[in-house]
Each structure stands twice: as C-alpha cells, then as structure tokens.
Short mmCIF file of C-alpha atoms (C1' of nucleotides) in Angstrom, two decimals:
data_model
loop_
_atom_site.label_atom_id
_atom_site.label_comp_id
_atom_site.label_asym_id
_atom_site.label_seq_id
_atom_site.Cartn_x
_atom_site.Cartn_y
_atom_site.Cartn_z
CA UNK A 25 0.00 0.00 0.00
CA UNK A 26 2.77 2.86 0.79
CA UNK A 27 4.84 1.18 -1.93
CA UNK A 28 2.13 1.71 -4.00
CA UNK A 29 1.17 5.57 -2.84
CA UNK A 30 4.96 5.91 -3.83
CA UNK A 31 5.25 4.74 -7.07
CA UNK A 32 1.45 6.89 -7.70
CA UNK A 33 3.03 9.86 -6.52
CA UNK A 34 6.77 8.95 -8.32
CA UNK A 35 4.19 8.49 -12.02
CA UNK A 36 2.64 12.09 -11.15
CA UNK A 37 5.64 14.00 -10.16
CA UNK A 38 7.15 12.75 -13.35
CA UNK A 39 4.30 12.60 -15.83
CA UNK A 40 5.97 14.72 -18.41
CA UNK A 41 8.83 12.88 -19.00
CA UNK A 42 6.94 9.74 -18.62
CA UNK A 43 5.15 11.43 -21.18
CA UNK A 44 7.70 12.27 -23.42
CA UNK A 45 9.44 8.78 -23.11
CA UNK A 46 5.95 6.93 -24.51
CA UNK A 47 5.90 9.83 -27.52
CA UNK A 48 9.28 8.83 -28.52
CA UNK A 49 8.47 5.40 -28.36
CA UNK A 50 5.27 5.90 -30.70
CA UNK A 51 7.18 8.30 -33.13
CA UNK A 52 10.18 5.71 -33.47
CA UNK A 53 7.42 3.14 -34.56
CA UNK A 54 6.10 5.09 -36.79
CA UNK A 55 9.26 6.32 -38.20
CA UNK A 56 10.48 2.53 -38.93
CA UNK A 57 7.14 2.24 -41.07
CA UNK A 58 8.26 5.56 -42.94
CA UNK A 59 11.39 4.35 -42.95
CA UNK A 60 10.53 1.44 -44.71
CA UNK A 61 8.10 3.23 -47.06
CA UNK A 62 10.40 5.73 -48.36
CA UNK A 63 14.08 3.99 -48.39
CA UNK A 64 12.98 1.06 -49.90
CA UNK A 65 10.22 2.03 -52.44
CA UNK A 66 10.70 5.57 -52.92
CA UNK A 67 14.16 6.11 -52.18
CA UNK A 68 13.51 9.53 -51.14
CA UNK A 69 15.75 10.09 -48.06
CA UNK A 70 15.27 13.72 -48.16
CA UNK A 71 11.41 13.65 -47.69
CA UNK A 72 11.77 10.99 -44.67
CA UNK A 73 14.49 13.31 -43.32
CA UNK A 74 12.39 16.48 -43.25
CA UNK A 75 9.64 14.71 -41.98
CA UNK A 76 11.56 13.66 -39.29
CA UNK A 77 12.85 17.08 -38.78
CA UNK A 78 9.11 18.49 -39.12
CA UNK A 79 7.73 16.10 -36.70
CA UNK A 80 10.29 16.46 -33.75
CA UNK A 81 10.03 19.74 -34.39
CA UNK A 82 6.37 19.54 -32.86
CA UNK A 83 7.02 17.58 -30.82
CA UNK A 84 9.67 19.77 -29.30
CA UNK A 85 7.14 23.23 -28.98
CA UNK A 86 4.50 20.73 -27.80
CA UNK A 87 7.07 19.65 -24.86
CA UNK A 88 8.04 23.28 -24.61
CA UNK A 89 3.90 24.29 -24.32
CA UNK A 90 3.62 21.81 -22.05
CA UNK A 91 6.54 22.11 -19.34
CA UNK A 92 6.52 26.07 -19.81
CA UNK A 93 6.31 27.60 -15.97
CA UNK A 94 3.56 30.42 -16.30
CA UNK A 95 4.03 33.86 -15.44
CA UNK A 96 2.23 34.78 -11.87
CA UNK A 97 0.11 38.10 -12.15
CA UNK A 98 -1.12 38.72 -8.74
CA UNK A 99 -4.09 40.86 -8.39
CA UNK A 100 -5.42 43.00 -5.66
CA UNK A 101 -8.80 42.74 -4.91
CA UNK A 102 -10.26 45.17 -2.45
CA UNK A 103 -12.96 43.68 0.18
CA UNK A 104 -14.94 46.31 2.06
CA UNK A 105 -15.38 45.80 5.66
CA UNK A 106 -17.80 47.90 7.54
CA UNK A 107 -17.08 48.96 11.04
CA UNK A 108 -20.17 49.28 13.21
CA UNK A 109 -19.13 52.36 15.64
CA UNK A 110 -21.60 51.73 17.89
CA UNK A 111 -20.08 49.30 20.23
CA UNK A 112 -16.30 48.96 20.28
CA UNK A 113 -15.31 45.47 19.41
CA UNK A 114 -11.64 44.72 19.69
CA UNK A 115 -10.41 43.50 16.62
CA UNK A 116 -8.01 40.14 17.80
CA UNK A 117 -7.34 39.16 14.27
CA UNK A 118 -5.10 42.16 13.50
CA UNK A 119 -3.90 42.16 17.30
CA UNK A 120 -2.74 38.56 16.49
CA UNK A 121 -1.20 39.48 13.07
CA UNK A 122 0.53 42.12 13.65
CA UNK A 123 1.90 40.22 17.38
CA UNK A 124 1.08 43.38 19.53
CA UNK A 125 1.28 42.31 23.22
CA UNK A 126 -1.17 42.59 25.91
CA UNK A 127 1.75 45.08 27.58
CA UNK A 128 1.78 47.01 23.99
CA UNK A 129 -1.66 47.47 23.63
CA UNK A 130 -1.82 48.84 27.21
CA UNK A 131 0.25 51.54 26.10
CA UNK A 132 -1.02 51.71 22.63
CA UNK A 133 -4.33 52.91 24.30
CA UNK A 134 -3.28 54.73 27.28
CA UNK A 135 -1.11 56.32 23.60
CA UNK A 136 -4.56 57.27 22.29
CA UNK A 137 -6.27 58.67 25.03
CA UNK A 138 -3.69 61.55 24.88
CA UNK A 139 -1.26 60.26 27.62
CA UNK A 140 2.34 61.62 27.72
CA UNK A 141 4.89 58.63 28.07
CA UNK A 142 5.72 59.71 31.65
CA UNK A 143 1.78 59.49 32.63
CA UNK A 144 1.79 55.64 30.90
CA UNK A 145 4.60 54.74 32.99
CA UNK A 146 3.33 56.03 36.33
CA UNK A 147 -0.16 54.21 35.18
CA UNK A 148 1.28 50.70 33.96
CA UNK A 149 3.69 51.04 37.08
CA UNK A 150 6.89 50.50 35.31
CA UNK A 151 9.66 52.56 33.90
CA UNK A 152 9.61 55.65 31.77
CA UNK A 153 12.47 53.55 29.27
CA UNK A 154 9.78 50.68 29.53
CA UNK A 155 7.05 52.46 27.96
CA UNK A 156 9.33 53.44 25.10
CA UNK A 157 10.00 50.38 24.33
CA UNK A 158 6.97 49.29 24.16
CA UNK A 159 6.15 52.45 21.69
CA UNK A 160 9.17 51.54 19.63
CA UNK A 161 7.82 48.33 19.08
CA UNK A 162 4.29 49.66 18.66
CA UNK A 163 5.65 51.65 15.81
CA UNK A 164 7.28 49.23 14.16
CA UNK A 165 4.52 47.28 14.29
CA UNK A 166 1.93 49.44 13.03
CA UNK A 167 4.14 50.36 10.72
CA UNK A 168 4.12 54.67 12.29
CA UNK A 169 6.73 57.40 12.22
CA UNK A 170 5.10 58.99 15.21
CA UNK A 171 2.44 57.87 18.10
CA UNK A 172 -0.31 60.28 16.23
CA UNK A 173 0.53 58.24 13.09
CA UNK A 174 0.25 54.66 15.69
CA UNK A 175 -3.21 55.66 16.96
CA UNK A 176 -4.66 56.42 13.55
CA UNK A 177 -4.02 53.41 11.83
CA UNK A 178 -4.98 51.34 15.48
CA UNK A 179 -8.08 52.76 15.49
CA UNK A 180 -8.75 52.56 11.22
CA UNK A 181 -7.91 49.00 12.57
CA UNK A 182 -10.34 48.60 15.31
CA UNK A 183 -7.43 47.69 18.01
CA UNK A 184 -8.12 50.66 19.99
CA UNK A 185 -11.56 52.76 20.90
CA UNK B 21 13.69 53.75 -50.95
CA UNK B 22 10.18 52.97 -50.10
CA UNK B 23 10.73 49.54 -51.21
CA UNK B 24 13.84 48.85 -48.89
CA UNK B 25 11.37 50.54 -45.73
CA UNK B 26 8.53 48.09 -46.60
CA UNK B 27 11.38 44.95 -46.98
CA UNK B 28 13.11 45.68 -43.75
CA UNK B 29 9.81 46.09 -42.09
CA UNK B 30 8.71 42.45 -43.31
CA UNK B 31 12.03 41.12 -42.14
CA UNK B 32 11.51 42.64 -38.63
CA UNK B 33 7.65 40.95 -38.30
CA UNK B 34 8.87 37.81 -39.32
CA UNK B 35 12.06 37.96 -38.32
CA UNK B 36 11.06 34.49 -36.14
CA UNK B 37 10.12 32.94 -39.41
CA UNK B 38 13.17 33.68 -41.10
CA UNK B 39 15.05 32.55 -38.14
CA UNK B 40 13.66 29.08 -38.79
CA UNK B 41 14.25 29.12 -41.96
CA UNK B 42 18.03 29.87 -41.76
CA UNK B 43 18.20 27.13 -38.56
CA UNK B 44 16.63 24.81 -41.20
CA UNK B 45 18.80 25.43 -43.62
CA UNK B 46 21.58 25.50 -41.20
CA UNK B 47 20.57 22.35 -39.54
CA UNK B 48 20.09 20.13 -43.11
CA UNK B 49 23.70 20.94 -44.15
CA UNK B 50 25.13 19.65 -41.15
CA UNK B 51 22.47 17.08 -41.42
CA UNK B 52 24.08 16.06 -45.07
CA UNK B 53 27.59 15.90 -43.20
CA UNK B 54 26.07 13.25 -40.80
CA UNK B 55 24.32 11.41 -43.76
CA UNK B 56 27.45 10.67 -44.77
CA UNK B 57 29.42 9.88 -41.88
CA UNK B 58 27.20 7.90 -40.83
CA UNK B 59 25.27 6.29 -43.82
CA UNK B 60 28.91 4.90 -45.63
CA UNK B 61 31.08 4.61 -43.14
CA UNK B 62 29.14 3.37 -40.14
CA UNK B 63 25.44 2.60 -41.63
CA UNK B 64 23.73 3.43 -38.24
CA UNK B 65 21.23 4.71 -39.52
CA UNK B 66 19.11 4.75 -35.93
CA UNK B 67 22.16 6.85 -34.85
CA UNK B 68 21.63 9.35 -37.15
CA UNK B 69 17.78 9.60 -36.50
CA UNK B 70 18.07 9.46 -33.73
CA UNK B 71 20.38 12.47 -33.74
CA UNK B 72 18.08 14.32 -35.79
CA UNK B 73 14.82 13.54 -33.32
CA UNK B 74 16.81 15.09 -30.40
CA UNK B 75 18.24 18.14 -33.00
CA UNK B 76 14.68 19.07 -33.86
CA UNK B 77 13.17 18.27 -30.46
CA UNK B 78 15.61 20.90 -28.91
CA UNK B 79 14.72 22.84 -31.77
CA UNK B 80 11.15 22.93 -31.16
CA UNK B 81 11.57 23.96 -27.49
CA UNK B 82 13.83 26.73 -28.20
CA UNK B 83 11.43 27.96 -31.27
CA UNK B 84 8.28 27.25 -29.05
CA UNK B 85 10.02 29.68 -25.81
CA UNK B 86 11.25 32.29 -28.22
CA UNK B 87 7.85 32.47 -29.85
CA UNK B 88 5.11 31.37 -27.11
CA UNK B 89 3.25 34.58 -25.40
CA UNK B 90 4.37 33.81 -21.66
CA UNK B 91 1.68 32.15 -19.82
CA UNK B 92 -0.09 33.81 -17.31
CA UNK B 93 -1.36 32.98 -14.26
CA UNK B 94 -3.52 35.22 -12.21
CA UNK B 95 -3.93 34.82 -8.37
CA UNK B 96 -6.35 36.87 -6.85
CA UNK B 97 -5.29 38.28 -3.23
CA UNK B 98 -8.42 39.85 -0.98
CA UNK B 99 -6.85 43.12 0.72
CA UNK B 100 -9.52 44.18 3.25
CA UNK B 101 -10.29 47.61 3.63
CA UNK B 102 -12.43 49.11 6.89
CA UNK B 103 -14.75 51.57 5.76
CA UNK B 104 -16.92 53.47 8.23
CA UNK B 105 -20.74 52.99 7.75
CA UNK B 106 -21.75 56.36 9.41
CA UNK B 107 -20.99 59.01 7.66
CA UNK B 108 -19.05 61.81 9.48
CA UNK B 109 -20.92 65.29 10.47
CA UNK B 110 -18.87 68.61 11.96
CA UNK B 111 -20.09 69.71 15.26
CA UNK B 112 -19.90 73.55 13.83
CA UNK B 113 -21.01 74.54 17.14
CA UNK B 114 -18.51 73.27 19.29
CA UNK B 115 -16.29 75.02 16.34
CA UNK B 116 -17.47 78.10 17.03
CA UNK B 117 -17.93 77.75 20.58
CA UNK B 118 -13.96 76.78 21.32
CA UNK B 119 -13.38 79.85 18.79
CA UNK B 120 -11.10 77.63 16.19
CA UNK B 121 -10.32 79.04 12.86
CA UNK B 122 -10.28 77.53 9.49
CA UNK B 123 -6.88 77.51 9.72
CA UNK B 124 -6.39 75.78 12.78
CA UNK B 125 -9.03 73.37 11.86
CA UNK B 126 -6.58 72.50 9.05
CA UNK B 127 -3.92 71.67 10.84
CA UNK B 128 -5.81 69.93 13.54
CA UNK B 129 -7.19 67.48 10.98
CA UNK B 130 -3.73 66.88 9.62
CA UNK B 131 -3.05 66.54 12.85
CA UNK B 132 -5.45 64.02 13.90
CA UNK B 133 -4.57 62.00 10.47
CA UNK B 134 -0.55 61.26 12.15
CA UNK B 135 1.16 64.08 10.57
CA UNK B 136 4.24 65.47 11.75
CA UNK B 137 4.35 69.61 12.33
CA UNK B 138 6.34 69.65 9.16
CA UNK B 139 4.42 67.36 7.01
CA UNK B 140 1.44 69.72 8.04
CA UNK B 141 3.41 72.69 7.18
CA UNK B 142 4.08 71.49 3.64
CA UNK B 143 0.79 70.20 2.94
CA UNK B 144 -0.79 73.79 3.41
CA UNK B 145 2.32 75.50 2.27
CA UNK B 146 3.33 77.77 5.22
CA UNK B 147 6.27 77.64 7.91
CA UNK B 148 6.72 75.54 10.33
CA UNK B 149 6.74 78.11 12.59
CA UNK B 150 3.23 79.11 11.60
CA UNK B 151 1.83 75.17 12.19
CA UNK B 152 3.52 75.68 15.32
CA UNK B 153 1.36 78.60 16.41
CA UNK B 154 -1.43 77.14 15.07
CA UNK B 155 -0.97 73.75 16.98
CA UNK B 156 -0.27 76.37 20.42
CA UNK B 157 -3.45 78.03 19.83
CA UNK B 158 -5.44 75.01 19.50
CA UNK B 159 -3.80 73.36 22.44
CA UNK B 160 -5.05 76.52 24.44
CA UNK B 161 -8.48 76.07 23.13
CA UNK B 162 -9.16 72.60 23.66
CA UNK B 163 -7.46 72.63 27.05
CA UNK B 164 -4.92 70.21 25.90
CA UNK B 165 -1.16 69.59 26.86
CA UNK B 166 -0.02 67.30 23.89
CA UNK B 167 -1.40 66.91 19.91
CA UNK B 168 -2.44 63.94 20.89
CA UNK B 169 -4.57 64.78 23.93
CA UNK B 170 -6.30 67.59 21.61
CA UNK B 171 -6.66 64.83 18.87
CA UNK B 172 -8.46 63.09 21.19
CA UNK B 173 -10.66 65.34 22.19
CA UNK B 174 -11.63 67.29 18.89
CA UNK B 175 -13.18 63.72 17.91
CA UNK B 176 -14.81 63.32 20.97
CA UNK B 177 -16.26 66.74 20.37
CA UNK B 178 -17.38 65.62 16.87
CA UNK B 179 -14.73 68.46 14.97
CA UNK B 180 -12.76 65.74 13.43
CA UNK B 181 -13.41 62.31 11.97
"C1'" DA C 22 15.21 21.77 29.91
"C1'" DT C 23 15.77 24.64 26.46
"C1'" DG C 24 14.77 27.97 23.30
"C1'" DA C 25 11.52 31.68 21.92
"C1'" DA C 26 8.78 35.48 23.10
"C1'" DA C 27 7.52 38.92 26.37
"C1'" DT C 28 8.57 42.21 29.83
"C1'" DT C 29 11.43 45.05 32.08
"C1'" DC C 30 15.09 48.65 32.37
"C1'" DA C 31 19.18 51.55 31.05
"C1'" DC C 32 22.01 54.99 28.34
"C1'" DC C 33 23.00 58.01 24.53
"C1'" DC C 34 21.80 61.04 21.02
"C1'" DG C 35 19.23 63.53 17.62
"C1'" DA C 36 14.70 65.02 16.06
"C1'" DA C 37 10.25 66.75 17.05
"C1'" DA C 38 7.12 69.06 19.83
"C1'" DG C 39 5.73 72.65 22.75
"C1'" DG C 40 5.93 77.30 25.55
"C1'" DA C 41 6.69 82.19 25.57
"C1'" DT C 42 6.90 86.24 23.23
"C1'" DG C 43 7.07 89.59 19.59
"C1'" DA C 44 5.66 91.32 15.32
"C1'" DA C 45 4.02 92.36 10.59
"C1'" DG C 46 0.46 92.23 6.97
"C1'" DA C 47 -4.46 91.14 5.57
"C1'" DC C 48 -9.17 91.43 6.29
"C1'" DC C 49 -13.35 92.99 8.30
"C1'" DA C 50 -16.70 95.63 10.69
"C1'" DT C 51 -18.06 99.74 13.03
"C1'" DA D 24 -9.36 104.83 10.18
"C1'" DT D 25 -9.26 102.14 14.01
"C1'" DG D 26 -9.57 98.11 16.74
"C1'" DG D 27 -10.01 93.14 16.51
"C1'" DT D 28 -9.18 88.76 14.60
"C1'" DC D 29 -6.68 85.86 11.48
"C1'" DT D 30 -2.69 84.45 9.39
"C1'" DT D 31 1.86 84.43 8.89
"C1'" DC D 32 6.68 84.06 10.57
"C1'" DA D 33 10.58 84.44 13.84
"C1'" DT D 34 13.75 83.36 17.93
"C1'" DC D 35 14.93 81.27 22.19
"C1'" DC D 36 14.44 77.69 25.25
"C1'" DT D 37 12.74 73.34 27.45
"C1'" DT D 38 10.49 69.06 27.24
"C1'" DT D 39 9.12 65.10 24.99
"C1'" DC D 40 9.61 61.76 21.64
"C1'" DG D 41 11.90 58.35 19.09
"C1'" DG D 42 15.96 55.41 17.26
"C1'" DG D 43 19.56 52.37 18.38
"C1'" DT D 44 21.61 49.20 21.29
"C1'" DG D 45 22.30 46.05 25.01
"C1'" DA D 46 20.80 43.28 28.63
"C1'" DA D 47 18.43 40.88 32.70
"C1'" DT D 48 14.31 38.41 33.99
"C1'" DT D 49 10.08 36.10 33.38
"C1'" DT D 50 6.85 33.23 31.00
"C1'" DC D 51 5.58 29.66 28.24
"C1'" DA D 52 5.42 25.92 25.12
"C1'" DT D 53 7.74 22.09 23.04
#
DNA sequence: ATGAAATTCACCCGAAAGGATGAAGACCAT
DNA sequence: ATGGTCTTCATCCTTTCGGGTGAATTTCAT
C-alpha cells in the first residue's frame, strides 16, 4: 500500500517525462514504417528526413507548451469591511497578526487617550524607558513614524476605541 | 527607398520565421555531413535519426520559448479595507464655541490623520513656525497639553473624523 | 530543559514638539 | 481709520519623543 502511494506519486511527479518517453516510443514506430516506405520504395531520403525534422520539431514546442512555468500576475482585490461604531469590538485578528502584546496594547491605548509617556509609565507602574520600548515596538509594528501616526491606523484598525 | 522601408519592415515581423528558416537550412547541411558519416562509413542509420529527433526536439523547445506569449497565471489576493458605515458630520457649534479658525481646523485634521508639524506645514504650504502657532493656539483652546490629547478630544467633540 | 517570546530597564543622542513672546500684513466691521 | 481677529513668521528655550543598542528576567510551550 505505501509502496504503491509511492510509485502513484513517483508516475505524477514525473508525468511529463513519462510522457515524453511513450511519444518517442510511438514516433520511433512510426518512423520505422516511414522508414521502410520511403528507403525502400521511394528512395527519397530527403522527404523521410524532413519529416523527421518536421515532426520532432512539434514535438519539441509541444514539450516546450507543455513544461513552460507560467508567469504569476497577482491581483489585488479590495474587500470592504464595515465597522459598526456603535459598540467597540476589539479586533483580535489584526492584534494577532501584527503580534502586539497585551503590555503594547496597554500603552497603545493609554497612547490614544492623549497620555504623555511619563503618565503611561506612572499608570502601567513600570519605567519611563519601559514604555518606550513598548512604543518603539508599537511603531514598528503598526508600521508609524510617530504615536499620532500609531493611533490612527490602530483605530482605522479597530485595536483601539 | 520605399521599397527597402517596406522589406526591412517584413524582415523585422517575421524575423522568427526567417530565423527558422536559416536554422533549417543551417541544420540540413550539417544534417548532409552526418548522412554521410554515418550512412557509408558506419550505416547506423538509428544513430543518425536518432540524432536528428533530439536536433529538432531541442529545436522545437527553443522555437516554441522564443515564440510562445508567456503564460499567465492570475492569483487573486483579498486586501480588506475598513470603511466606516456612518458618515461623518462637523459639530460647527462646538467650532465656534472653542473659537477655532479655518486655519487651525486645518492643521488639527492633519493633525489628527498622524502628521508630523512639518508634514502639516508642507501640505498647506506655510512655515513651520506658523503650524507651530497654530498647533499652540489650538492646544489653548481645547485645554490640551499634547497633539495627541487635543486629537483626542476634537473627535470626541465631533470636529474631526 | 531549552529555546523563543515577552517584559522590564538603562544609556545616549538627535529630532520633534511645545511654551513664551514679539511682530508684521491682511481682512473685516463699526 | 481704528480696533479686533486671522494668518503668517521668527527666535529662544525646554520638554518630549523616538531610534539604536544592550541586557536581565520572566513566561511559556515544546
């Protein structure tokens, strides 16, 4: 059974030059038949030549059709999300993907509500270096220059009130 | 000399074509060479086929890349963009209570949008001394020590979105 | 138990913000 | 035309903010 799953997966992964290995094998049987139609009756080793030539040919820009790697166009498509202002609802997806800590996002709104750094520290109880840190961080982030710049986009966001 | 334009400008659309056709020609001479090596002096005649079915496959492949239109494929990425659903109304009153000008209103909504003093100053094309004033005076009127404190409370007082 | 993330703090330095004050020109209404 | 507001700009000075860097400690999951 895994043998099996193996080989299946072996045939798939190499399907185009198991492909190309059965074409050859058909176009060589078909060639002996021309072979013998032309040498032998007609004589004509030219024509049996440039069919030859014609039909590899073919077969070559159907290989080439086949095994090309496309080009990737990516596309942005806009999706509208409506924020209902009513009631504040925290928005934990973008919390989570942008990997803003509960610690951050203590600052980030204490940030918003107009604090000065020195009144964050003496309301988280820590350090006036701690709470730049965090704001550092906060504005990396967020992607902000400047703590108005933070609090825009956290709000835009719905991480902050 | 309007005969030589027109010729050159066939060559140069079908300059692929003519490509080929050269390769061909190319390819059949050297083609003749093997013939011979081959045909008298060694009579493997599968050799030689076999020569010329990988010579033409390769040739296909190159003529198919050089000619194919690149394929394309397009992936569609969702960007989600929050859009408010209520639409935003200016508390005139409260404008014309706290006594702000237009000009101040300016910079308080460039303000409010993360702008730096000289961002704002080069956006309405004035000083940065004179968004400095501005910012003063508005700090004054909306009883606020920081930008961000009076951010905060211009869109609590409905003057900003 | 070991490595990753989070939290905490420190120091230095430059940039930005803010306070105080003065002043000149434009505009507007009485 | 005169006073008041608005707008503009300046200078000096202090405070705050923010970047960069390093590091100790805790927490937590594998």
């Amino acid at each position: 059974m895994e043998n099996m799953n193996r080989t299946i997966h072996f045939l798939s992964r190499h399907k185009h030059n198991f492909l190309y290995g059965v074409s050859l094998a058909g176009l060589l049987f078909i060639l002996k038949w021309l072979e013998l139609r032309y040498l032998i009756f007609n004589n004509g080793i030219e024509i049996y030549i440039g069919s030859i030539a014609l039909l590899f040919t073919a077969l070559g820009i159907w290989l080439a059709i086949r095994l090309m790697k496309p080009k990737i166009k990516t596309v942005l498509v806009e999706k509208e999300v409506y924020i209902s202002n009513t009631p504040f609802i925290r928005n934990e997806k973008e919390l989570t993907r942008l990997g803003i800590s509960k610690r951050e996002l203590d600052v980030l709104q204490l940030m918003a509500k107009g604090f000065s750094n020195v009144e964050i520290a003496e309301h988280l109880f820590v350090s006036l270096n701690t709470v730049k840190t965090h704001a550092s961080n906060l504005f990396m982030k967020l992607d902000a220059k400047r703590r108005t710049q933070a609090i825009e986009k956290a709000k835009q966001l719905g991480i902050v009130a």
